[in-house]
Short mmCIF file of C-alpha atoms in Angstrom, two decimals:
data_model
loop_
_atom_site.label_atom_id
_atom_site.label_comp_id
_atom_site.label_asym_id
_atom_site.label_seq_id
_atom_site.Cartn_x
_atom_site.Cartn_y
_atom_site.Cartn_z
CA UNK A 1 0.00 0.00 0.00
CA UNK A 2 1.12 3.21 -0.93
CA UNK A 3 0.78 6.29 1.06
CA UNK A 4 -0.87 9.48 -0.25
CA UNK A 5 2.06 11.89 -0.18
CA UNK A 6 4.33 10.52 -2.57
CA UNK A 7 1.58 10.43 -5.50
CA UNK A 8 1.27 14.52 -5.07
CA UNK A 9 5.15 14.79 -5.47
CA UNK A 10 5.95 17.46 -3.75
CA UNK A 11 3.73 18.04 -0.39
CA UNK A 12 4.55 20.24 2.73
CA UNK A 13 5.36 18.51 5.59
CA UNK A 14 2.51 19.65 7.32
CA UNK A 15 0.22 18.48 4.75
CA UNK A 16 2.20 14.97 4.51
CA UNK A 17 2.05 14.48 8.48
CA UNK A 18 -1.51 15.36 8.50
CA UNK A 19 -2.26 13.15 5.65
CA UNK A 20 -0.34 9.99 6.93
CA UNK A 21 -2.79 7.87 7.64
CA UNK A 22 -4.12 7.58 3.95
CA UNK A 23 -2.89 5.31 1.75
CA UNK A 24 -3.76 4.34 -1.68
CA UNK A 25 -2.93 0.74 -3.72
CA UNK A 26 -0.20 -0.68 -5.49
CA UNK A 27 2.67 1.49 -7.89
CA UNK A 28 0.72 4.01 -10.09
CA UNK A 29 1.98 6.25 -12.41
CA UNK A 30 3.64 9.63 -10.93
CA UNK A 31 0.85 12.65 -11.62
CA UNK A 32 2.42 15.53 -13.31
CA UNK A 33 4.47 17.63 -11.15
CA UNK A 34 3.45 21.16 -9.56
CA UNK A 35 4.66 23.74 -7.04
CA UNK A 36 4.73 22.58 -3.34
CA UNK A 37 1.80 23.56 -1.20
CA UNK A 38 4.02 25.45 1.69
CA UNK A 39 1.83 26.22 4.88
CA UNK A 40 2.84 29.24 6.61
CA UNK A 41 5.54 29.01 9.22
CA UNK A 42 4.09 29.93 12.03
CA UNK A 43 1.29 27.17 12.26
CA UNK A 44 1.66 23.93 14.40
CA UNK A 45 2.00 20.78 13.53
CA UNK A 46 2.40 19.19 17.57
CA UNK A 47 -1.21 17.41 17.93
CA UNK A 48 -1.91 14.08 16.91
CA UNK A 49 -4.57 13.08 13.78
CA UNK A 50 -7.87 12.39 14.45
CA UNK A 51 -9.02 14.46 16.91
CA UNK A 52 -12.76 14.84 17.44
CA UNK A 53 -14.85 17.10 15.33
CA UNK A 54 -17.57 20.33 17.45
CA UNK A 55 -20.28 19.72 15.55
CA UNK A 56 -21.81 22.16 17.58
CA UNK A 57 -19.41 24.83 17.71
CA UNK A 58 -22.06 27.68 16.96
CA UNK A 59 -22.67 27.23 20.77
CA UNK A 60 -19.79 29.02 22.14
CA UNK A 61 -21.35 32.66 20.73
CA UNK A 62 -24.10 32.14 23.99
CA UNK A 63 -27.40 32.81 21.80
CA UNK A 64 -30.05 30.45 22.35
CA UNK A 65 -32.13 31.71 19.40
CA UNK A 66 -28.54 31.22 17.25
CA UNK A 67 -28.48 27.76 18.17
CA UNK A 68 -32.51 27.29 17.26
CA UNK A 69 -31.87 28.13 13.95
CA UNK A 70 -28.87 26.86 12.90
CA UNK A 71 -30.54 23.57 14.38
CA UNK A 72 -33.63 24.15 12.52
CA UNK A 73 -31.60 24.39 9.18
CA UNK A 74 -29.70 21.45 9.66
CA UNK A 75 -32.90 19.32 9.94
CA UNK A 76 -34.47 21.65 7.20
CA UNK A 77 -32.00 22.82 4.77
CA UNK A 78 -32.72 21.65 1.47
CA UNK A 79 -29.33 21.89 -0.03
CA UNK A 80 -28.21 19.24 2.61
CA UNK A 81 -31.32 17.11 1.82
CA UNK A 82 -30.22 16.59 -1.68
CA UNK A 83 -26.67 16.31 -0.05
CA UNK A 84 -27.97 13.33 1.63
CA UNK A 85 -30.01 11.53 -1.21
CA UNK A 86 -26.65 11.73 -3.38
CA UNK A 87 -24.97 9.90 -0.56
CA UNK A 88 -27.72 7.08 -0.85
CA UNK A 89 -27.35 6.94 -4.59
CA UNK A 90 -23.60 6.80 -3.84
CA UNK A 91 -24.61 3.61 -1.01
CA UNK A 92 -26.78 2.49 -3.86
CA UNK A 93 -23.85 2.40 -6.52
CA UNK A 94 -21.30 0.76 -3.74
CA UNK A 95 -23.79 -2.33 -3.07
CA UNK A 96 -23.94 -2.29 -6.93
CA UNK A 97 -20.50 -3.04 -7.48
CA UNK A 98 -20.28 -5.46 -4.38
CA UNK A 99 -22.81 -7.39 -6.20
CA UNK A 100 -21.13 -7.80 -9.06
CA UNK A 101 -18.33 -10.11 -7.25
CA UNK A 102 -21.25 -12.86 -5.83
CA UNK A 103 -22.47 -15.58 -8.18
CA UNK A 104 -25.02 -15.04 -10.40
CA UNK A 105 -27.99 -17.14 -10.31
CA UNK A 106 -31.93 -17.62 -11.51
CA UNK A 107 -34.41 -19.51 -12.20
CA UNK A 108 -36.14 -20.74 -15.51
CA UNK A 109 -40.01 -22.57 -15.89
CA UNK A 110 -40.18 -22.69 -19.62
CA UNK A 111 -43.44 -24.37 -20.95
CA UNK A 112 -43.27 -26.41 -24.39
CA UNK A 113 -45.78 -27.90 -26.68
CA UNK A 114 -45.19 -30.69 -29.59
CA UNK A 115 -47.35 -33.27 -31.19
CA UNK A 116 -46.00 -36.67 -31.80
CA UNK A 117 -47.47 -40.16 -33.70
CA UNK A 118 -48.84 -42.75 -32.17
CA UNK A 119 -48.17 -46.63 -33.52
CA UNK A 120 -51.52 -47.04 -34.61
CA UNK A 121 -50.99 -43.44 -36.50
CA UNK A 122 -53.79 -41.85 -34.12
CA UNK A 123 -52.01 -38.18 -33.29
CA UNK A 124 -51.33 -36.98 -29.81
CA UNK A 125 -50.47 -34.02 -28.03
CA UNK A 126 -47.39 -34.04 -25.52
CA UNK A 127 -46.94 -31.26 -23.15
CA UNK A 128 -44.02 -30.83 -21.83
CA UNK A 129 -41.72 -28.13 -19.35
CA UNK A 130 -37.76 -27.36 -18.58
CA UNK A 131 -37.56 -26.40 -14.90
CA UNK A 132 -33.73 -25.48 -14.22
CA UNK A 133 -31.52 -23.05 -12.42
CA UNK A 134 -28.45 -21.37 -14.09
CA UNK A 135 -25.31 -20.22 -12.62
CA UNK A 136 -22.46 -17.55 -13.52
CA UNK A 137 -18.92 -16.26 -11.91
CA UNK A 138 -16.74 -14.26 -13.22
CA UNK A 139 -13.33 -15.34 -11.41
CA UNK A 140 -12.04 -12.09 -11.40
CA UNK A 141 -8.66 -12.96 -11.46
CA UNK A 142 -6.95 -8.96 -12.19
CA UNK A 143 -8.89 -7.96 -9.73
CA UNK A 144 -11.12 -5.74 -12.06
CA UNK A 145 -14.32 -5.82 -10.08
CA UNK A 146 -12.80 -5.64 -7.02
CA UNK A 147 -10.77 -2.73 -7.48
CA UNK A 148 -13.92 -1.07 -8.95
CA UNK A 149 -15.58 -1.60 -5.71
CA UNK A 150 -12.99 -0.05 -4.01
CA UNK A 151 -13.50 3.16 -6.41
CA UNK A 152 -17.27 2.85 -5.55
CA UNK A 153 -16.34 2.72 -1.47
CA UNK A 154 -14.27 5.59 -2.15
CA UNK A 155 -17.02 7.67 -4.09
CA UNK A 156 -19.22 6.70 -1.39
CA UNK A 157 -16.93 8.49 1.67
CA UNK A 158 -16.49 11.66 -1.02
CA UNK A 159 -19.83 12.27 -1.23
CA UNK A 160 -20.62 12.02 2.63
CA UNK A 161 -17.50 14.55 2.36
CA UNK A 162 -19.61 16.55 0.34
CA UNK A 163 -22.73 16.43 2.39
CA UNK A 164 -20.55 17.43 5.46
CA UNK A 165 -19.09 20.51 3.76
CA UNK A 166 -22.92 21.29 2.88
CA UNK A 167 -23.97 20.99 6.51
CA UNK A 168 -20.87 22.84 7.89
CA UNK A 169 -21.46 25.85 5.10
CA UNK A 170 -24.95 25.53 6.18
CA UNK A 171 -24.51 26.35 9.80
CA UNK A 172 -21.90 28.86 8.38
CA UNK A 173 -24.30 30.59 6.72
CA UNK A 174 -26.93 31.01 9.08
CA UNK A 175 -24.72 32.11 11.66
CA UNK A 176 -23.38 34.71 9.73
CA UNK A 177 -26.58 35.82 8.40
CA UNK A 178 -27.90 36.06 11.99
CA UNK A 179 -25.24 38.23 13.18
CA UNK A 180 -25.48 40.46 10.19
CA UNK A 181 -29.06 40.40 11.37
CA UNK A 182 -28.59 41.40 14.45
CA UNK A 183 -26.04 44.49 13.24
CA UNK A 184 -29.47 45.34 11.40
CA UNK A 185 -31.19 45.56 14.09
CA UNK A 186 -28.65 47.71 15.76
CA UNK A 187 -28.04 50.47 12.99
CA UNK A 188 -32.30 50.52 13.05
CA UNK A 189 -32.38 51.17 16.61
CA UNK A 190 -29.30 53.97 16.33
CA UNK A 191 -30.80 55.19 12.75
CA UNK A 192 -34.25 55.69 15.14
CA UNK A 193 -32.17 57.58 18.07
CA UNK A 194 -30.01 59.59 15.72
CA UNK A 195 -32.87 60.76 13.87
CA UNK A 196 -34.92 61.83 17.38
CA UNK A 197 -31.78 63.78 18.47
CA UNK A 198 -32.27 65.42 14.80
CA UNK A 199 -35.93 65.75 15.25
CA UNK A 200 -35.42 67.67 18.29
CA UNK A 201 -32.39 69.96 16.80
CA UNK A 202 -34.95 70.62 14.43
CA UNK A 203 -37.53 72.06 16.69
CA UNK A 204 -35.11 73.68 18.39
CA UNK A 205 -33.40 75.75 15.26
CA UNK A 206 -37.24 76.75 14.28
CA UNK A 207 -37.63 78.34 17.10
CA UNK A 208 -34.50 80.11 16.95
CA UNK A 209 -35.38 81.09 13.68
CA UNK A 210 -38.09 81.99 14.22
CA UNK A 211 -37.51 84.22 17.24
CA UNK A 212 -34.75 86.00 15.13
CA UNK A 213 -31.82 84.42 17.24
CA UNK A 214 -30.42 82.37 14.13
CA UNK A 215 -30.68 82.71 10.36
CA UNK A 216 -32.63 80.48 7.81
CA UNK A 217 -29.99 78.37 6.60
CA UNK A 218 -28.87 76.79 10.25
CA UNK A 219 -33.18 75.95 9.85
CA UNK A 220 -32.83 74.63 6.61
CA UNK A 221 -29.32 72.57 7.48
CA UNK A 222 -31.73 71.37 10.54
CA UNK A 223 -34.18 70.10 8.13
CA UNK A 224 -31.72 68.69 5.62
CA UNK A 225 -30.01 66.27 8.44
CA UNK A 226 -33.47 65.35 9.90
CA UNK A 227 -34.14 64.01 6.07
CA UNK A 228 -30.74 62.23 5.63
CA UNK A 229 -31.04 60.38 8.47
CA UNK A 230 -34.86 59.41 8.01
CA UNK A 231 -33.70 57.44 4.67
CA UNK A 232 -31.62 55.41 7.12
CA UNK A 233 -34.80 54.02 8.93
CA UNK A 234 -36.73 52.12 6.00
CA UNK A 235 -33.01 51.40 4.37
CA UNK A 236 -32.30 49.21 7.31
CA UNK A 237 -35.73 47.72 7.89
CA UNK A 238 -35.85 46.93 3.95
CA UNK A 239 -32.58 45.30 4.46
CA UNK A 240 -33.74 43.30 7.33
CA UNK A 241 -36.75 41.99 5.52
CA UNK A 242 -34.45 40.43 2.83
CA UNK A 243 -31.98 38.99 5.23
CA UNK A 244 -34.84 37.48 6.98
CA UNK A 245 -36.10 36.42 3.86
CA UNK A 246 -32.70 34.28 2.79
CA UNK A 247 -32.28 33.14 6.34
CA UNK A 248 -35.77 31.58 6.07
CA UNK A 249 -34.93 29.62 3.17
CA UNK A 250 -31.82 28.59 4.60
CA UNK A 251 -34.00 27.02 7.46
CA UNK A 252 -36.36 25.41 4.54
CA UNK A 253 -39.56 27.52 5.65
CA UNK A 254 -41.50 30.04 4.11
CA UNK A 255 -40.43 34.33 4.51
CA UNK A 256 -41.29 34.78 7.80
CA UNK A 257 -39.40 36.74 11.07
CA UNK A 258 -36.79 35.22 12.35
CA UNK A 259 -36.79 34.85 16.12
CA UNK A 260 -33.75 37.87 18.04
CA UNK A 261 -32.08 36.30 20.93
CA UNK A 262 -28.77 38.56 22.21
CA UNK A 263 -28.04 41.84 21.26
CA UNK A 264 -25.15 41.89 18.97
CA UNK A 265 -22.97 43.45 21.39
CA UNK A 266 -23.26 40.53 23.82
CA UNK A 267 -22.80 37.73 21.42
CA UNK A 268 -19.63 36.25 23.04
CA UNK A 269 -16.54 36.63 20.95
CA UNK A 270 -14.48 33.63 21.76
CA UNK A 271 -10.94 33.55 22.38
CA UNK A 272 -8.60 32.23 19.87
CA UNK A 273 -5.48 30.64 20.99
CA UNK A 274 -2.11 31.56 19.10
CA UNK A 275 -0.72 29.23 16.91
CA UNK A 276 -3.46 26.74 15.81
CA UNK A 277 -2.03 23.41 14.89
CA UNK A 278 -2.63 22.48 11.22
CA UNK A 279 -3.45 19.11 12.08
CA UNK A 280 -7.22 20.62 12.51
CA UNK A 281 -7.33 21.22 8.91
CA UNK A 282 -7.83 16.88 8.41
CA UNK A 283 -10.93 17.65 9.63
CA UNK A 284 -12.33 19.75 6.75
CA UNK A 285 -14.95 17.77 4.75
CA UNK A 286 -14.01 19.46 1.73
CA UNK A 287 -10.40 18.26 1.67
CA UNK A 288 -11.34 14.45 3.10
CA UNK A 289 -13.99 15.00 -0.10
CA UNK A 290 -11.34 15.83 -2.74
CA UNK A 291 -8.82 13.01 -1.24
CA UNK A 292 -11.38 10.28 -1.06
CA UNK A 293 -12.83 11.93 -5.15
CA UNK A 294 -8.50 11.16 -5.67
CA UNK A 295 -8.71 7.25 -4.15
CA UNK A 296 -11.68 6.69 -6.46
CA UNK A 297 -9.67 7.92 -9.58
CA UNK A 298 -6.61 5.60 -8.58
CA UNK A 299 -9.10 2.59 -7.90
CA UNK A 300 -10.99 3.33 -11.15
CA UNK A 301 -7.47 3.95 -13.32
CA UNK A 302 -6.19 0.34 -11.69
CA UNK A 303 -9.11 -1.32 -12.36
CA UNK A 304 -9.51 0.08 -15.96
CA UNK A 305 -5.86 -1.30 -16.65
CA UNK A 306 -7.42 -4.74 -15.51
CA UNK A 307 -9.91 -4.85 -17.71
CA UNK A 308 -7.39 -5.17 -20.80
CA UNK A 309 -6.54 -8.58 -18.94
CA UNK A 310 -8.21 -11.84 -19.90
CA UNK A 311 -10.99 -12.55 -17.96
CA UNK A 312 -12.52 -15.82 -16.59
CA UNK A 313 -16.33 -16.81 -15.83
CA UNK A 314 -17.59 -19.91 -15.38
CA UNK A 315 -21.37 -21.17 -16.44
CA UNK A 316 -23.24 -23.96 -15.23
CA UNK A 317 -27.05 -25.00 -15.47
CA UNK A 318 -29.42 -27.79 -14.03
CA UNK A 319 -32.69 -28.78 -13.95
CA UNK A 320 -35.21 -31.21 -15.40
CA UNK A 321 -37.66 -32.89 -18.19
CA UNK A 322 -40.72 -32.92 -17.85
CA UNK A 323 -43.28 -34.39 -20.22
CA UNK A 324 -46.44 -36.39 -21.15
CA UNK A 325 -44.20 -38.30 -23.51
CA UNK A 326 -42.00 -39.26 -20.85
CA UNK A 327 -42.84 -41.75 -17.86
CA UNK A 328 -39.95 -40.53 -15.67
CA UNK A 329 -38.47 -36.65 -15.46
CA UNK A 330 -35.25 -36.70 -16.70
CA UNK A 331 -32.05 -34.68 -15.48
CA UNK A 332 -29.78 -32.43 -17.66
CA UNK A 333 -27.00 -30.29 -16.21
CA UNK A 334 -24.40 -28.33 -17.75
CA UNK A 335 -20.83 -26.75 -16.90
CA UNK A 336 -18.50 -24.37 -18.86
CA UNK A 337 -15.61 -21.88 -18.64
CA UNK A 338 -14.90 -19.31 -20.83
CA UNK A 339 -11.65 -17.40 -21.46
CA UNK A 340 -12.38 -13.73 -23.02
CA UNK A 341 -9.43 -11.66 -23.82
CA UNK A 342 -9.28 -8.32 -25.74
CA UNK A 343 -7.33 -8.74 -29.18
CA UNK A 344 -8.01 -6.18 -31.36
CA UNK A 345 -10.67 -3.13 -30.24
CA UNK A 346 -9.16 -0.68 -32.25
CA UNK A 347 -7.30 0.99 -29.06
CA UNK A 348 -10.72 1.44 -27.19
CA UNK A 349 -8.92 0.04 -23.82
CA UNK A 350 -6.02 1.90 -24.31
CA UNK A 351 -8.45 5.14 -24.36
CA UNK A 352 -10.51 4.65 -21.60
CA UNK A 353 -7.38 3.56 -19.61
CA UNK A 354 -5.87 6.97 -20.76
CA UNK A 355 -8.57 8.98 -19.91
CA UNK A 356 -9.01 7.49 -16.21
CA UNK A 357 -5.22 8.65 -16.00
CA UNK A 358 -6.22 11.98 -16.61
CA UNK A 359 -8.77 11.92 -14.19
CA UNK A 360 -6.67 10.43 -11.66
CA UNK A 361 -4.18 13.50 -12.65
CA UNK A 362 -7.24 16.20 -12.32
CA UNK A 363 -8.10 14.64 -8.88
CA UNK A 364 -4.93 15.34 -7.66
CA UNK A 365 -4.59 18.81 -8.58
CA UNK A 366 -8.41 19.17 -7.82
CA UNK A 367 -6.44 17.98 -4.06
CA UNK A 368 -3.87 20.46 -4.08
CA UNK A 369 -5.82 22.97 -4.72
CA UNK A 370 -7.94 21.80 -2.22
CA UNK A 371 -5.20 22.62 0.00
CA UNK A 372 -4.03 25.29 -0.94
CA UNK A 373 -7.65 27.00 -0.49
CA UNK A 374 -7.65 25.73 3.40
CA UNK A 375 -4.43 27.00 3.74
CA UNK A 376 -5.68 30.45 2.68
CA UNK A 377 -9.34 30.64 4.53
CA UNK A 378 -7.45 29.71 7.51
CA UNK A 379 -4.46 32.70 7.50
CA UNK A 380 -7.25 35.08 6.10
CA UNK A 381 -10.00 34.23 8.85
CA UNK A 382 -7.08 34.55 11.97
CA UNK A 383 -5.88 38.27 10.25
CA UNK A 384 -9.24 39.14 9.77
CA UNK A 385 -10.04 37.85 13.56
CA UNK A 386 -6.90 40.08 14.67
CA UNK A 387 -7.73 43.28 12.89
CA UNK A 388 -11.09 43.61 13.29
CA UNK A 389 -10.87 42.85 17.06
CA UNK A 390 -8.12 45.92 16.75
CA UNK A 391 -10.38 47.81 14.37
CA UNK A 392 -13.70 47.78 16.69
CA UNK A 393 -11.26 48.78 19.98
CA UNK A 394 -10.13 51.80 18.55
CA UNK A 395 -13.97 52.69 17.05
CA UNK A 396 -15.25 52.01 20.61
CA UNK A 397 -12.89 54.88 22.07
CA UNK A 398 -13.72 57.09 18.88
CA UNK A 399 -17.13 56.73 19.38
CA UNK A 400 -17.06 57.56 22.92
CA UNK A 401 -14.62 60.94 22.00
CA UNK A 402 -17.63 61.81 19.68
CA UNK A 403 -20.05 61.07 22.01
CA UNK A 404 -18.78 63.52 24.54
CA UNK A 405 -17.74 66.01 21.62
CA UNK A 406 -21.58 66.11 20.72
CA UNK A 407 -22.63 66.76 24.08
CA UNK A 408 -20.24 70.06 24.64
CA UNK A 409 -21.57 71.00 20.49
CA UNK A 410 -24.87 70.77 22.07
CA UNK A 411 -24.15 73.06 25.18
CA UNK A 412 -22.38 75.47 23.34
CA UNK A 413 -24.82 75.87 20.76
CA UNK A 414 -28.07 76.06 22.94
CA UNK A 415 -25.83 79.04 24.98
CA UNK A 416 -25.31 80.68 21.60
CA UNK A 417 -21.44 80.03 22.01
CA UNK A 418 -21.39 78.55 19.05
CA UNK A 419 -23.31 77.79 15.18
CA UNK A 420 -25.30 75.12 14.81
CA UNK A 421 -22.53 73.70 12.38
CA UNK A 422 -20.25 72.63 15.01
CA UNK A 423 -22.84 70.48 17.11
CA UNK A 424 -24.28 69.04 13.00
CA UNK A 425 -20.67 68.36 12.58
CA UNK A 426 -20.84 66.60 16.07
CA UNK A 427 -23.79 64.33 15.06
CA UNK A 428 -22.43 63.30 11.85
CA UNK A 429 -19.21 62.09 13.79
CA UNK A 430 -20.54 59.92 16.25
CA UNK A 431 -23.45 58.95 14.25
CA UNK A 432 -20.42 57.38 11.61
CA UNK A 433 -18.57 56.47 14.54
CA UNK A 434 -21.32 53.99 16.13
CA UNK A 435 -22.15 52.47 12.31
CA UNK A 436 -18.70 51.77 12.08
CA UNK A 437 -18.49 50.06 15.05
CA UNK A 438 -21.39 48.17 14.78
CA UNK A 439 -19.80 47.07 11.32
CA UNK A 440 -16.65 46.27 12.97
CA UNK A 441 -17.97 44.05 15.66
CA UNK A 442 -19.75 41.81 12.68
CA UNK A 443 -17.10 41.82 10.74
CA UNK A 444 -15.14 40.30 14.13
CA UNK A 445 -17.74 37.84 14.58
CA UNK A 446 -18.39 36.80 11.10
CA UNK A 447 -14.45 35.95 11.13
CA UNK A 448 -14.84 34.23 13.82
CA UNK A 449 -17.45 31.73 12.38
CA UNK A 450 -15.21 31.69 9.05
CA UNK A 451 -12.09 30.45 11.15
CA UNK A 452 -14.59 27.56 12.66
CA UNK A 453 -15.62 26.85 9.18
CA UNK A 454 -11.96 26.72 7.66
CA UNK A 455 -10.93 24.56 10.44
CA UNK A 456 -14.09 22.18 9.51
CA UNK A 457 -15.45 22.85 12.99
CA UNK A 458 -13.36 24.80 15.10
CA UNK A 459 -10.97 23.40 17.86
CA UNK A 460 -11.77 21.25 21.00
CA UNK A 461 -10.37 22.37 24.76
CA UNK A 462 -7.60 20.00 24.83
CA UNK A 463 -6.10 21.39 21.44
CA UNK A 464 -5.77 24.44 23.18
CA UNK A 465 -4.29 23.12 26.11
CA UNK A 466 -1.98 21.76 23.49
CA UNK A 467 -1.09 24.97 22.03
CA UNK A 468 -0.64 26.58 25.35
CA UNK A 469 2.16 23.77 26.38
#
């Protein structure tokens, strides 16, 4: 048995450690070479394979309503229902190709009529019937249908790899959708306060105009804000209506509201530990998908190669004579072998056996690239994890500066210290400030479910206990 690394050439070591536990048969042809997949240095490569898999790892954000849905989609989804019939069609095709290795056998009750002559020249009619059972194996001596049961078990675990990187994109989805949700709700309920505050700037610049104490254009500035931010209100709920919307048909159900559990700044953010070992990465349906779709296109290329081998079956039959001609059934049986080798097909074989070599070859690239990709949704999701959470710090302190900033705008302006620029200015700063930092936080915590998703499911308590040693 031959292990996996060695057919993509050149792998990392990471990759290659992570990957030593799958092996592949017999000497194959070398696919064509590529560039190395090189994982960045800083990753880990300390914790054994195999680890177990958080299939709930949606859980650790501390939103009951989260955790509804995302279970109500996984039971509901309709993507991952057709993900799951193509895995029974892919069971279906596996005890298919089993079968083909067991004897063949059935049953015959053919009826036949004759006439026949008596002595005397009188005619009769004989009735008569074959009963018999027939029987057929093919030897199988190249191995042909076994080794194309062994493609069909490995088709079988590729497309439960598929259905697994349905459900995990799945709960992805939703719980991404629901904290972008949430953000909605946010910006609608500081859209609503803004655009009080404005309401009652408003009032009060009308009365200042109106007394004489300030001129018509601080009244019509007033007015002009008080509109600006109203278009924020429906904006926001409109958006909310479609994310509802595609979050419904995530779950399989009809439009409809989708029930609010935390506010989005008390979803819980949790901690990632430094230097996640890429070990986790084995546990990515995708990749166990495209390695298991390469083990099929070995299998399938070795037993295509057996199939320009000679091939042996062997026949037999049995069964009896019956008759009104005859005063005792009589017995017939039958045995045979035959020998069928390919002599001239007019390089059909030589084809097919060519073209499962390039599938083999598109397999494995279809794997490195496979790798590569995790690789890269991995590095991207911990940066984006790092900057955001550096991002929405230094938006929380700006939006408290603007917050106070406003609130000396306001004083000044009521005392006629100042125009009524200086406190608009003020509103339009922290009103930009608190969007942004509601957009900061999601983008935090839709990083953080795109590193659980690139590390098919997150990390367990006793890899970071790993890490930390």
């Amino acid at each position: 048995m031959r292990r996996l690394a060695p057919l993509l050439l050149a792998a990392p070591p990471a990759l290659a450690g992570a990957l030593a536990g799958c092996t592949l048969p017999g000497p194959r042809a070398a696919a064509p070479a590529s560039s190395a997949v090189v994982p960045p240095p800083a990753w880990r490569t300390a914790l054994p394979a195999g680890g177990p898999v958080r299939v709930d790892w949606w859980r650790a954000f501390g939103d009951p309503a989260l955790i509804a849905l995302i279970e109500r989609a996984l039971a509901g989804n309709v993507d991952l229902q057709i993900a799951a019939a193509r895995v029974e069609e892919a069971r279906a095709a596996e005890a298919l190709a089993r079968a083909q290795l067991l004897p063949q056998v059935g049953g015959t009750v053919p009826e036949t009529q004759g006439q026949t002559l008596s002595p005397f020249g009188t005619p009769s009619r004989a009735v008569g019937a074959q009963p018999g059972v027939t029987a057929s194996y093919d030897l199988d001596l190249f191995g042909r249908l076994r080794l194309a049961g062994a493609a069909a078990r490995a088709q079988l675990l590729a497309s439960e790899g598929a259905r697994d990187t349905v459900r995990l994109a799945t709960a992805a989805s939703v719980a991404t959708g629901y904290i972008t949700l949430r953000a909605l709700d946010q910006r609608l309920a500081i859209a609503r306060a803004t655009l009080a505050a404005r309401a009652d700037a408003q009032r009060i610049a009308r009365r200042r105009f109106e007394s004489g104490y300030s001129s018509r254009l601080e009244y019509r500035q007033a007015q002009a804000e008080y509109s600006a931010t109203a278009q924020l209100v429906p904006a926001a709920q409109l958006a909310i209506s479609r994310l509802e919307n595609a979050l419904s048909q995530l779950t399989g159900d009809a439009p409809g509201t989708i029930p609010r559990g935390l506010p989005l700044d008390r979803l819980l953010a949790p901690p990632v530990p430094d230097g996640l070992p890429a070990d986790l990465l084995r546990r990515r349906p995708d990749l166990f998908q495209a390695e298991q779709t390469l083990v099929a296109a070995d299998w399938s290329l070795d037993s295509q190669r057996a199939a320009m081998l000679p091939n042996l079956a062997l026949t037999g039959s049995a069964g009896l004579v019956l008759s009104t001609a005859l005063s005792d059934p009589v017995g017939v049986f039958s045995l045979g072998a035959s020998i069928l080798a390919p002599i001239f097909d007019g390089g059909r074989l030589r084809a097919q056996e060519r073209a499962a070599t390039a599938r083999r070859d598109q397999a494995a690239f279809a794997y490195r690239r496979a790798a590569l990709q995790a690789f890269r949704e991995v590095d991207d999701a911990l940066a984006a994890v790092r900057r955001t959470g550096e991002q929405a710090a230094a938006l929380a302190d700006q939006t408290a500066a603007a917050r106070g900033a406003l609130q000396n705008a306001s004083n000044r302006y009521r005392a006629g210290y100042s125009a009524y620029i200086e406190q608009l200015d003020a509103q339009r700063s922290l009103l930009n400030a608190e969007l942004s930092l509601v957009q900061a936080r999601t983008d935090g915590l839709a990083s953080l479910v795109a590193l659980y998703q690139a590390m098919g499911g997150g990390w367990s308590e006793a890899d970071v206990r790993t890490v930390a040693r």
